Amino acid sequence: MLENFYFCAHPGQNLPGPKNKDPMRTIQFREAIAEAMSEEMRTDESIYLMGEEVAEYNGAYKASKGMLDEFGPDRVLDTPISELGFAGIGVGSAMIGNRPIIEFMTFNFSLVGIDQIINNAAKMRQMSGGQFNIPIVFRGPTASAGQLAATHSQAFESWFANCPGLKVVVPSNPYDAKGLLKSAIRDDDPVIFMESEQMYGDKGEVPEGEYTIPLGVAEIRREGTDVTIVSFGKIIKEVYTAAEQLAEEGISCEVIDLRTVRPLDYATVLASVKKTNRLVVVEEAWPFGNVATEITYHVQNEAFDYLDAPVVKINTADTPAPYSPVLLEEWLPNSGDVIKAVKKVLYK
C-alpha cells in the first residue's frame, strides 16, 4: 500500500514524489538542502551561508557541496568552533540588510549560541519598534542520530517553538526540505530549520522547476477514517510503518505531517480529529511540555465533543538519551508503540 503515502520510505529508498507539473528527478535530502540554498543565493546577493565546515569540507554532511566553488569564500564562510560568535555575527548582519543562513553542525551545539537566538534574533523586531527585521535561518540536524549519547541526541523543537518571534520548521523528506527551506530563506523573520543526520541520505522526487512550500501548513500524508496520527521529522517514518501494518488489520489511519511546528497548523489537525474522533501524537522529544502536549491541549479545548477516546501522545523516555544500542532502541518511539497507542484509543 505504498501508493497511499507521499513519502514513506527508509534511507536510501526511492520515494514516490508529489504531483507537480514540472519534470521530476530523484535526489537526496542533502542535495535538496544544497539546491534550496544555492537557488536563493543566485537570486539575492545578500544571502550567505556561514558555519563550521560549510565551505572547504562541503559541509559536515555534504549539504553545501559545491557551494564554495560557485559563490566563493565571501558568501560561503567557514568558522571556528564558536557558535555564540557566528550566531551573533549572523544576527548583526541581518539587522543591516543581509539574509544569513547559519548552520549548526547539530542543534545540540546551538545551546552555546542560544542567547543570540532567543534574546536577540527573536526579540529584535519588537524591541526596536519594527525598525529591524531579522531575516535569518538557523539550520542543522536535530534529535538522535544513532549512538551519539546524551549530549548529542536532543530534540529542541519545542524549546525554540516556545519563544515568540521564532518560526520552527522540521521537514521529513527531500521535497519538503527544499520547498520549506526556500520559504524560510525568503521570510523576514528568524526561522529555525531542523533536519536530521539520519535523513541526509534519504531519496525522494523533487521537481526540476521552481517551487516553494508555505510555512505553517501541515500535509495529510495518508487519508483515513478510524484514527488521526500526527507527527513530524524523521520519526514519522515509524508512523508510516505502523499505519501499513494497521491497514492489514482493517484499521484506517489518517497521517498528518506537521512540517512546521511554529506556526502550527491547528486547523488541519482539528478537522481530521473531527472526522476520525481519535488522536495519537508521535514526537521524538522528552514527554514534559512538548509539541504533542500543545496539540493535545488545543484538541481538547476546541474539539472535545468529537473525541471518542483520550488523546495519546508518544515520546521518548524521560531520561537523557542512552548510548547503549539496546537501551536507545527502547528509549525512542517506534512503530510498535504507535500500533499499541492506536489500538488503545480504539479500545481494541
mmCIF file of C-alpha atoms in Angstrom:
data_model
loop_
_atom_site.group_PDB
_atom_site.id
_atom_site.type_symbol
_atom_site.label_atom_id
_atom_site.label_comp_id
_atom_site.label_asym_id
_atom_site.label_seq_id
_atom_site.Cartn_x
_atom_site.Cartn_y
_atom_site.Cartn_z
ATOM 1 C CA MET A 1 0.000 0.000 0.000
ATOM 2 C CA LEU A 2 2.967 2.298 -0.565
ATOM 3 C CA GLU A 3 0.961 4.347 -3.006
ATOM 4 C CA ASN A 4 -1.108 5.701 -0.120
ATOM 5 C CA PHE A 5 1.847 7.733 1.100
ATOM 6 C CA TYR A 6 3.557 10.723 -0.438
ATOM 7 C CA PHE A 7 6.828 9.978 1.350
ATOM 8 C CA CYS A 8 7.140 6.822 3.404
ATOM 9 C CA ALA A 9 10.460 5.147 2.852
ATOM 10 C CA HIS A 10 13.666 4.316 4.590
ATOM 11 C CA PRO A 11 17.077 5.893 3.983
ATOM 12 C CA GLY A 12 18.354 5.159 0.514
ATOM 13 C CA GLN A 13 14.984 4.018 -0.808
ATOM 14 C CA ASN A 14 13.483 5.968 -3.703
ATOM 15 C CA LEU A 15 10.370 7.805 -2.623
ATOM 16 C CA PRO A 16 7.244 8.482 -4.653
ATOM 17 C CA GLY A 17 7.081 12.196 -5.319
ATOM 18 C CA PRO A 18 4.276 14.728 -5.118
ATOM 19 C CA LYS A 19 2.121 15.653 -8.065
ATOM 20 C CA ASN A 20 3.817 18.501 -9.929
ATOM 21 C CA LYS A 21 3.708 19.733 -13.494
ATOM 22 C CA ASP A 22 7.493 20.094 -13.670
ATOM 23 C CA PRO A 23 9.734 17.139 -14.560
ATOM 24 C CA MET A 24 10.842 15.134 -11.536
ATOM 25 C CA ARG A 25 14.188 13.649 -10.575
ATOM 26 C CA THR A 26 15.195 11.623 -7.544
ATOM 27 C CA ILE A 27 17.735 13.326 -5.275
ATOM 28 C CA GLN A 28 18.964 13.007 -1.715
ATOM 29 C CA PHE A 29 17.783 15.124 1.187
ATOM 30 C CA ARG A 30 21.228 16.772 1.429
ATOM 31 C CA GLU A 31 21.050 17.668 -2.266
ATOM 32 C CA ALA A 32 17.631 19.238 -1.783
ATOM 33 C CA ILE A 33 19.053 21.409 1.001
ATOM 34 C CA ALA A 34 22.024 22.482 -1.149
ATOM 35 C CA GLU A 35 19.749 23.248 -4.109
ATOM 36 C CA ALA A 36 17.449 25.413 -1.992
ATOM 37 C CA MET A 37 20.322 27.476 -0.636
ATOM 38 C CA SER A 38 22.095 27.770 -3.981
ATOM 39 C CA GLU A 39 18.979 28.785 -5.918
ATOM 40 C CA GLU A 40 18.171 31.503 -3.416
ATOM 41 C CA MET A 41 21.770 32.749 -3.335
ATOM 42 C CA ARG A 42 21.788 33.084 -7.129
ATOM 43 C CA THR A 43 18.833 35.461 -6.979
ATOM 44 C CA ASP A 44 19.833 37.519 -3.938
ATOM 45 C CA GLU A 45 23.404 38.580 -3.196
ATOM 46 C CA SER A 46 22.524 39.446 0.400
ATOM 47 C CA ILE A 47 22.171 35.730 1.220
ATOM 48 C CA TYR A 48 25.206 33.913 2.528
ATOM 49 C CA LEU A 49 25.985 30.647 4.349
ATOM 50 C CA MET A 50 28.146 30.521 7.464
ATOM 51 C CA GLY A 51 29.103 27.739 9.860
ATOM 52 C CA GLU A 52 31.618 25.079 10.747
ATOM 53 C CA GLU A 53 32.997 23.135 7.745
ATOM 54 C CA VAL A 54 30.377 24.506 5.336
ATOM 55 C CA ALA A 55 32.968 25.664 2.782
ATOM 56 C CA GLU A 56 36.223 23.756 2.279
ATOM 57 C CA TYR A 57 34.732 20.469 3.506
ATOM 58 C CA ASN A 58 31.451 20.906 1.562
ATOM 59 C CA GLY A 59 29.509 20.696 4.815
ATOM 60 C CA ALA A 60 29.778 18.225 7.683
ATOM 61 C CA TYR A 61 27.011 16.220 5.977
ATOM 62 C CA LYS A 62 27.810 17.413 2.435
ATOM 63 C CA ALA A 63 24.707 19.607 2.481
ATOM 64 C CA SER A 64 26.637 22.535 0.971
ATOM 65 C CA LYS A 65 28.579 20.557 -1.606
ATOM 66 C CA GLY A 66 29.869 22.745 -4.445
ATOM 67 C CA MET A 67 28.674 25.993 -2.940
ATOM 68 C CA LEU A 68 32.133 27.359 -2.132
ATOM 69 C CA ASP A 69 33.215 26.809 -5.748
ATOM 70 C CA GLU A 70 30.155 28.654 -7.059
ATOM 71 C CA PHE A 71 29.807 31.518 -4.595
ATOM 72 C CA GLY A 72 33.296 31.958 -3.219
ATOM 73 C CA PRO A 73 34.626 32.493 0.319
ATOM 74 C CA ASP A 74 32.803 35.805 0.827
ATOM 75 C CA ARG A 75 29.418 34.066 0.727
ATOM 76 C CA VAL A 76 30.238 30.565 1.989
ATOM 77 C CA LEU A 77 32.197 31.079 5.177
ATOM 78 C CA ASP A 78 33.915 28.540 7.398
ATOM 79 C CA THR A 79 34.022 29.498 11.074
ATOM 80 C CA PRO A 80 35.911 28.386 14.164
ATOM 81 C CA ILE A 81 34.062 26.237 16.693
ATOM 82 C CA SER A 82 32.317 29.316 18.083
ATOM 83 C CA GLU A 83 28.526 29.061 17.839
ATOM 84 C CA LEU A 84 27.982 32.044 20.116
ATOM 85 C CA GLY A 85 30.217 34.150 17.879
ATOM 86 C CA PHE A 86 28.957 33.284 14.441
ATOM 87 C CA ALA A 87 25.299 33.223 15.549
ATOM 88 C CA GLY A 88 25.802 36.768 16.798
ATOM 89 C CA ILE A 89 27.530 37.839 13.596
ATOM 90 C CA GLY A 90 24.562 36.455 11.675
ATOM 91 C CA VAL A 91 22.021 38.381 13.749
ATOM 92 C CA GLY A 92 24.001 41.613 13.423
ATOM 93 C CA SER A 93 24.400 41.247 9.671
ATOM 94 C CA ALA A 94 20.656 40.568 9.313
ATOM 95 C CA MET A 95 19.991 43.866 11.079
ATOM 96 C CA ILE A 96 21.882 45.745 8.354
ATOM 97 C CA GLY A 97 20.184 44.112 5.377
ATOM 98 C CA ASN A 98 21.749 40.683 4.842
ATOM 99 C CA ARG A 99 19.891 37.361 4.850
ATOM 100 C CA PRO A 100 22.270 34.905 6.537
ATOM 101 C CA ILE A 101 21.921 31.128 6.728
ATOM 102 C CA ILE A 102 23.674 29.939 9.882
ATOM 103 C CA GLU A 103 24.453 26.233 10.004
ATOM 104 C CA PHE A 104 24.953 24.430 13.291
ATOM 105 C CA MET A 105 26.732 21.103 12.953
ATOM 106 C CA THR A 106 23.956 19.905 15.255
ATOM 107 C CA PHE A 107 21.332 21.823 17.204
ATOM 108 C CA ASN A 108 22.862 20.372 20.350
ATOM 109 C CA PHE A 109 25.650 22.888 19.713
ATOM 110 C CA SER A 110 23.173 25.744 19.266
ATOM 111 C CA LEU A 111 22.892 25.829 23.055
ATOM 112 C CA VAL A 112 26.231 27.625 23.098
ATOM 113 C CA GLY A 113 24.690 30.383 20.959
ATOM 114 C CA ILE A 114 21.126 30.249 22.256
ATOM 115 C CA ASP A 115 21.381 33.707 23.828
ATOM 116 C CA GLN A 116 21.848 35.173 20.353
ATOM 117 C CA ILE A 117 18.829 33.257 19.051
ATOM 118 C CA ILE A 118 16.415 33.799 21.935
ATOM 119 C CA ASN A 119 17.452 37.199 23.311
ATOM 120 C CA ASN A 120 18.448 38.894 20.061
ATOM 121 C CA ALA A 121 17.094 37.299 16.880
ATOM 122 C CA ALA A 122 13.645 36.508 18.286
ATOM 123 C CA LYS A 123 13.127 39.835 20.070
ATOM 124 C CA MET A 124 14.853 42.462 17.948
ATOM 125 C CA ARG A 125 11.852 43.402 15.789
ATOM 126 C CA GLN A 126 9.674 44.106 18.836
ATOM 127 C CA MET A 127 12.415 45.750 20.895
ATOM 128 C CA SER A 128 13.314 48.058 18.010
ATOM 129 C CA GLY A 129 9.716 49.068 17.421
ATOM 130 C CA GLY A 130 9.779 47.404 13.997
ATOM 131 C CA GLN A 131 12.936 49.201 12.842
ATOM 132 C CA PHE A 132 14.832 45.938 12.351
ATOM 133 C CA ASN A 133 13.691 42.768 10.660
ATOM 134 C CA ILE A 134 15.860 39.707 11.287
ATOM 135 C CA PRO A 135 15.662 37.600 8.088
ATOM 136 C CA ILE A 136 17.931 34.799 9.291
ATOM 137 C CA VAL A 137 17.764 30.995 9.070
ATOM 138 C CA PHE A 138 19.428 28.820 11.680
ATOM 139 C CA ARG A 139 19.632 25.300 10.273
ATOM 140 C CA GLY A 140 21.195 21.930 11.035
ATOM 141 C CA PRO A 141 20.336 18.455 12.350
ATOM 142 C CA THR A 142 18.153 17.778 15.369
ATOM 143 C CA ALA A 143 17.364 14.854 17.684
ATOM 144 C CA SER A 144 19.088 11.465 17.810
ATOM 145 C CA ALA A 145 21.293 10.072 15.061
ATOM 146 C CA GLY A 146 22.316 6.695 16.408
ATOM 147 C CA GLN A 147 24.775 6.060 19.207
ATOM 148 C CA LEU A 148 25.806 9.649 19.883
ATOM 149 C CA ALA A 149 24.855 9.606 23.567
ATOM 150 C CA ALA A 150 23.049 12.087 25.761
ATOM 151 C CA THR A 151 24.534 15.448 24.771
ATOM 152 C CA HIS A 152 24.303 14.844 21.016
ATOM 153 C CA SER A 153 20.813 13.306 20.792
ATOM 154 C CA GLN A 154 18.440 16.037 21.893
ATOM 155 C CA ALA A 155 15.337 17.407 20.170
ATOM 156 C CA PHE A 156 14.836 21.101 20.871
ATOM 157 C CA GLU A 157 11.908 21.840 18.558
ATOM 158 C CA SER A 158 9.576 22.596 21.460
ATOM 159 C CA TRP A 159 12.228 24.752 23.163
ATOM 160 C CA PHE A 160 12.525 27.074 20.178
ATOM 161 C CA ALA A 161 8.799 26.932 19.399
ATOM 162 C CA ASN A 162 8.118 28.174 22.921
ATOM 163 C CA CYS A 163 9.791 31.502 22.094
ATOM 164 C CA PRO A 164 7.659 34.223 20.423
ATOM 165 C CA GLY A 165 9.376 35.649 17.363
ATOM 166 C CA LEU A 166 10.774 32.369 16.042
ATOM 167 C CA LYS A 167 9.370 30.078 13.358
ATOM 168 C CA VAL A 168 10.295 26.401 13.600
ATOM 169 C CA VAL A 169 10.369 24.067 10.592
ATOM 170 C CA VAL A 170 11.070 20.301 10.654
ATOM 171 C CA PRO A 171 10.841 18.650 7.191
ATOM 172 C CA SER A 172 10.607 14.886 6.777
ATOM 173 C CA ASN A 173 11.585 14.356 3.117
ATOM 174 C CA PRO A 174 13.598 15.945 0.283
ATOM 175 C CA TYR A 175 10.647 17.601 -1.482
ATOM 176 C CA ASP A 176 9.508 19.381 1.667
ATOM 177 C CA ALA A 177 13.063 20.192 2.690
ATOM 178 C CA LYS A 178 13.726 22.176 -0.472
ATOM 179 C CA GLY A 179 10.377 23.945 -0.671
ATOM 180 C CA LEU A 180 10.291 24.846 3.010
ATOM 181 C CA LEU A 181 13.915 26.000 3.132
ATOM 182 C CA LYS A 182 13.372 28.360 0.201
ATOM 183 C CA SER A 183 10.382 29.850 2.012
ATOM 184 C CA ALA A 184 12.402 30.106 5.234
ATOM 185 C CA ILE A 185 15.215 31.972 3.487
ATOM 186 C CA ARG A 186 12.724 34.444 1.978
ATOM 187 C CA ASP A 187 10.967 35.014 5.308
ATOM 188 C CA ASP A 188 11.644 38.327 7.030
ATOM 189 C CA ASP A 189 11.639 36.751 10.496
ATOM 190 C CA PRO A 190 14.097 34.306 12.098
ATOM 191 C CA VAL A 191 13.453 30.672 11.220
ATOM 192 C CA ILE A 192 14.791 27.603 12.998
ATOM 193 C CA PHE A 193 15.145 24.926 10.292
ATOM 194 C CA MET A 194 15.736 21.496 11.834
ATOM 195 C CA GLU A 195 16.875 18.492 9.810
ATOM 196 C CA SER A 196 18.189 15.026 10.759
ATOM 197 C CA GLU A 197 21.548 13.362 10.294
ATOM 198 C CA GLN A 198 19.678 10.152 9.541
ATOM 199 C CA MET A 199 17.735 11.738 6.681
ATOM 200 C CA TYR A 200 20.533 13.327 4.649
ATOM 201 C CA GLY A 201 20.834 10.188 2.521
ATOM 202 C CA ASP A 202 17.076 9.749 2.056
ATOM 203 C CA LYS A 203 15.950 9.981 -1.554
ATOM 204 C CA GLY A 204 12.795 11.469 -2.968
ATOM 205 C CA GLU A 205 11.310 13.028 -6.065
ATOM 206 C CA VAL A 206 11.888 16.763 -6.366
ATOM 207 C CA PRO A 207 10.737 18.949 -9.284
ATOM 208 C CA GLU A 208 13.322 20.469 -11.576
ATOM 209 C CA GLY A 209 11.427 23.754 -11.629
ATOM 210 C CA GLU A 210 10.959 26.481 -9.054
ATOM 211 C CA TYR A 211 8.592 25.826 -6.139
ATOM 212 C CA THR A 212 8.134 26.780 -2.511
ATOM 213 C CA ILE A 213 6.048 25.392 0.343
ATOM 214 C CA PRO A 214 4.416 27.906 2.701
ATOM 215 C CA LEU A 215 5.402 27.786 6.341
ATOM 216 C CA GLY A 216 2.677 26.800 8.786
ATOM 217 C CA VAL A 217 0.787 24.370 6.535
ATOM 218 C CA ALA A 218 0.615 20.683 7.500
ATOM 219 C CA GLU A 219 0.246 17.876 4.962
ATOM 220 C CA ILE A 220 -2.100 14.887 5.127
ATOM 221 C CA ARG A 221 0.189 12.082 4.007
ATOM 222 C CA ARG A 222 -2.452 9.389 4.182
ATOM 223 C CA GLU A 223 -6.202 9.731 4.450
ATOM 224 C CA GLY A 224 -8.046 7.574 6.954
ATOM 225 C CA THR A 225 -11.232 7.266 8.956
ATOM 226 C CA ASP A 226 -10.504 5.486 12.253
ATOM 227 C CA VAL A 227 -7.758 7.493 13.939
ATOM 228 C CA THR A 228 -5.618 10.579 13.330
ATOM 229 C CA ILE A 229 -1.862 10.247 13.858
ATOM 230 C CA VAL A 230 0.149 13.475 13.952
ATOM 231 C CA SER A 231 3.937 13.567 13.722
ATOM 232 C CA PHE A 232 6.858 15.372 12.050
ATOM 233 C CA GLY A 233 10.520 14.943 11.188
ATOM 234 C CA LYS A 234 12.293 11.620 10.846
ATOM 235 C CA ILE A 235 10.212 9.835 13.499
ATOM 236 C CA ILE A 236 7.184 9.985 11.191
ATOM 237 C CA LYS A 237 8.682 7.003 9.344
ATOM 238 C CA GLU A 238 7.682 4.897 12.353
ATOM 239 C CA VAL A 239 4.135 6.158 11.874
ATOM 240 C CA TYR A 240 4.149 5.116 8.214
ATOM 241 C CA THR A 241 5.295 1.621 9.159
ATOM 242 C CA ALA A 242 2.625 1.329 11.831
ATOM 243 C CA ALA A 243 -0.121 2.619 9.523
ATOM 244 C CA GLU A 244 0.771 -0.019 6.932
ATOM 245 C CA GLN A 245 0.577 -2.811 9.494
ATOM 246 C CA LEU A 246 -2.657 -1.488 10.960
ATOM 247 C CA ALA A 247 -4.209 -1.293 7.489
ATOM 248 C CA GLU A 248 -3.665 -5.042 7.150
ATOM 249 C CA GLU A 249 -5.855 -5.420 10.234
ATOM 250 C CA GLY A 250 -8.562 -3.207 8.756
ATOM 251 C CA ILE A 251 -7.670 -0.084 10.785
ATOM 252 C CA SER A 252 -7.651 3.115 8.718
ATOM 253 C CA CYS A 253 -5.144 5.740 9.912
ATOM 254 C CA GLU A 254 -5.050 9.356 8.807
ATOM 255 C CA VAL A 255 -1.419 10.517 8.957
ATOM 256 C CA ILE A 256 -0.607 14.219 9.274
ATOM 257 C CA ASP A 257 2.926 15.585 8.850
ATOM 258 C CA LEU A 258 3.092 18.952 10.614
ATOM 259 C CA ARG A 259 6.167 20.109 8.628
ATOM 260 C CA THR A 260 6.113 23.398 10.582
ATOM 261 C CA VAL A 261 5.972 23.297 14.376
ATOM 262 C CA ARG A 262 5.521 27.055 14.755
ATOM 263 C CA PRO A 263 3.250 28.359 13.392
ATOM 264 C CA LEU A 264 1.387 25.091 13.907
ATOM 265 C CA ASP A 265 -1.462 24.151 11.569
ATOM 266 C CA TYR A 266 -4.138 23.516 14.194
ATOM 267 C CA ALA A 267 -6.916 23.702 11.601
ATOM 268 C CA THR A 268 -5.760 20.623 9.700
ATOM 269 C CA VAL A 269 -5.344 18.634 12.912
ATOM 270 C CA LEU A 270 -8.744 19.670 14.270
ATOM 271 C CA ALA A 271 -10.537 18.900 11.003
ATOM 272 C CA SER A 272 -9.025 15.433 10.965
ATOM 273 C CA VAL A 273 -9.908 14.723 14.605
ATOM 274 C CA LYS A 274 -13.483 15.805 13.961
ATOM 275 C CA LYS A 275 -13.570 13.178 11.222
ATOM 276 C CA THR A 276 -11.814 10.270 12.975
ATOM 277 C CA ASN A 277 -12.722 11.129 16.605
ATOM 278 C CA ARG A 278 -9.380 9.813 17.891
ATOM 279 C CA LEU A 279 -5.857 11.214 18.085
ATOM 280 C CA VAL A 280 -2.358 9.870 18.604
ATOM 281 C CA VAL A 281 0.632 12.263 18.524
ATOM 282 C CA VAL A 282 4.138 10.914 17.939
ATOM 283 C CA GLU A 283 7.148 13.104 18.684
ATOM 284 C CA GLU A 284 10.824 12.436 19.297
ATOM 285 C CA ALA A 285 11.111 14.583 22.409
ATOM 286 C CA TRP A 286 11.021 14.269 26.164
ATOM 287 C CA PRO A 287 7.452 13.845 27.453
ATOM 288 C CA PHE A 288 7.186 17.001 29.565
ATOM 289 C CA GLY A 289 5.947 20.209 27.915
ATOM 290 C CA ASN A 290 6.431 19.433 24.227
ATOM 291 C CA VAL A 291 4.705 19.922 20.872
ATOM 292 C CA ALA A 292 2.468 16.908 21.479
ATOM 293 C CA THR A 293 1.313 18.428 24.760
ATOM 294 C CA GLU A 294 0.401 21.672 22.977
ATOM 295 C CA ILE A 295 -1.579 19.799 20.317
ATOM 296 C CA THR A 296 -3.382 17.798 22.986
ATOM 297 C CA TYR A 297 -4.454 20.975 24.767
ATOM 298 C CA HIS A 298 -5.841 22.585 21.620
ATOM 299 C CA VAL A 299 -7.739 19.454 20.585
ATOM 300 C CA GLN A 300 -9.405 19.014 23.972
ATOM 301 C CA ASN A 301 -10.174 22.738 24.056
ATOM 302 C CA GLU A 302 -11.635 23.030 20.561
ATOM 303 C CA ALA A 303 -12.801 19.510 19.658
ATOM 304 C CA PHE A 304 -13.555 17.847 22.987
ATOM 305 C CA ASP A 305 -17.055 16.786 21.995
ATOM 306 C CA TYR A 306 -15.692 14.990 18.946
ATOM 307 C CA LEU A 307 -13.300 12.771 20.905
ATOM 308 C CA ASP A 308 -14.324 9.169 21.493
ATOM 309 C CA ALA A 309 -11.178 8.416 23.496
ATOM 310 C CA PRO A 310 -8.489 10.323 25.398
ATOM 311 C CA VAL A 311 -5.626 11.635 23.272
ATOM 312 C CA VAL A 312 -2.463 9.514 23.478
ATOM 313 C CA LYS A 313 0.976 11.029 22.939
ATOM 314 C CA ILE A 314 4.135 9.025 22.332
ATOM 315 C CA ASN A 315 7.514 10.475 23.273
ATOM 316 C CA THR A 316 10.980 9.299 24.202
ATOM 317 C CA ALA A 317 11.635 8.013 27.693
ATOM 318 C CA ASP A 318 12.006 10.762 30.298
ATOM 319 C CA THR A 319 15.774 10.373 30.551
ATOM 320 C CA PRO A 320 18.832 11.613 28.674
ATOM 321 C CA ALA A 321 19.436 9.538 25.556
ATOM 322 C CA PRO A 322 21.377 6.339 26.367
ATOM 323 C CA TYR A 323 24.474 5.278 24.460
ATOM 324 C CA SER A 324 23.719 1.554 24.592
ATOM 325 C CA PRO A 325 22.046 0.450 21.334
ATOM 326 C CA VAL A 326 19.645 -1.799 23.243
ATOM 327 C CA LEU A 327 18.598 0.992 25.582
ATOM 328 C CA LEU A 328 18.434 3.532 22.739
ATOM 329 C CA GLU A 329 16.007 1.320 20.854
ATOM 330 C CA GLU A 330 13.757 1.234 23.914
ATOM 331 C CA TRP A 331 14.174 4.967 24.511
ATOM 332 C CA LEU A 332 12.963 6.044 21.057
ATOM 333 C CA PRO A 333 9.337 5.864 19.887
ATOM 334 C CA ASN A 334 8.822 3.052 17.389
ATOM 335 C CA SER A 335 6.125 1.582 15.171
ATOM 336 C CA GLY A 336 5.169 -0.918 17.864
ATOM 337 C CA ASP A 337 4.442 1.934 20.260
ATOM 338 C CA VAL A 338 2.265 3.570 17.608
ATOM 339 C CA ILE A 339 0.304 0.374 16.993
ATOM 340 C CA LYS A 340 -0.338 -0.071 20.718
ATOM 341 C CA ALA A 341 -1.483 3.548 21.050
ATOM 342 C CA VAL A 342 -3.838 3.299 18.083
ATOM 343 C CA LYS A 343 -5.417 0.139 19.466
ATOM 344 C CA LYS A 344 -5.717 1.802 22.864
ATOM 345 C CA VAL A 345 -7.745 4.728 21.511
ATOM 346 C CA LEU A 346 -9.831 2.263 19.500
ATOM 347 C CA TYR A 347 -10.409 0.139 22.637
ATOM 348 C CA LYS A 348 -9.023 -2.934 20.865
#
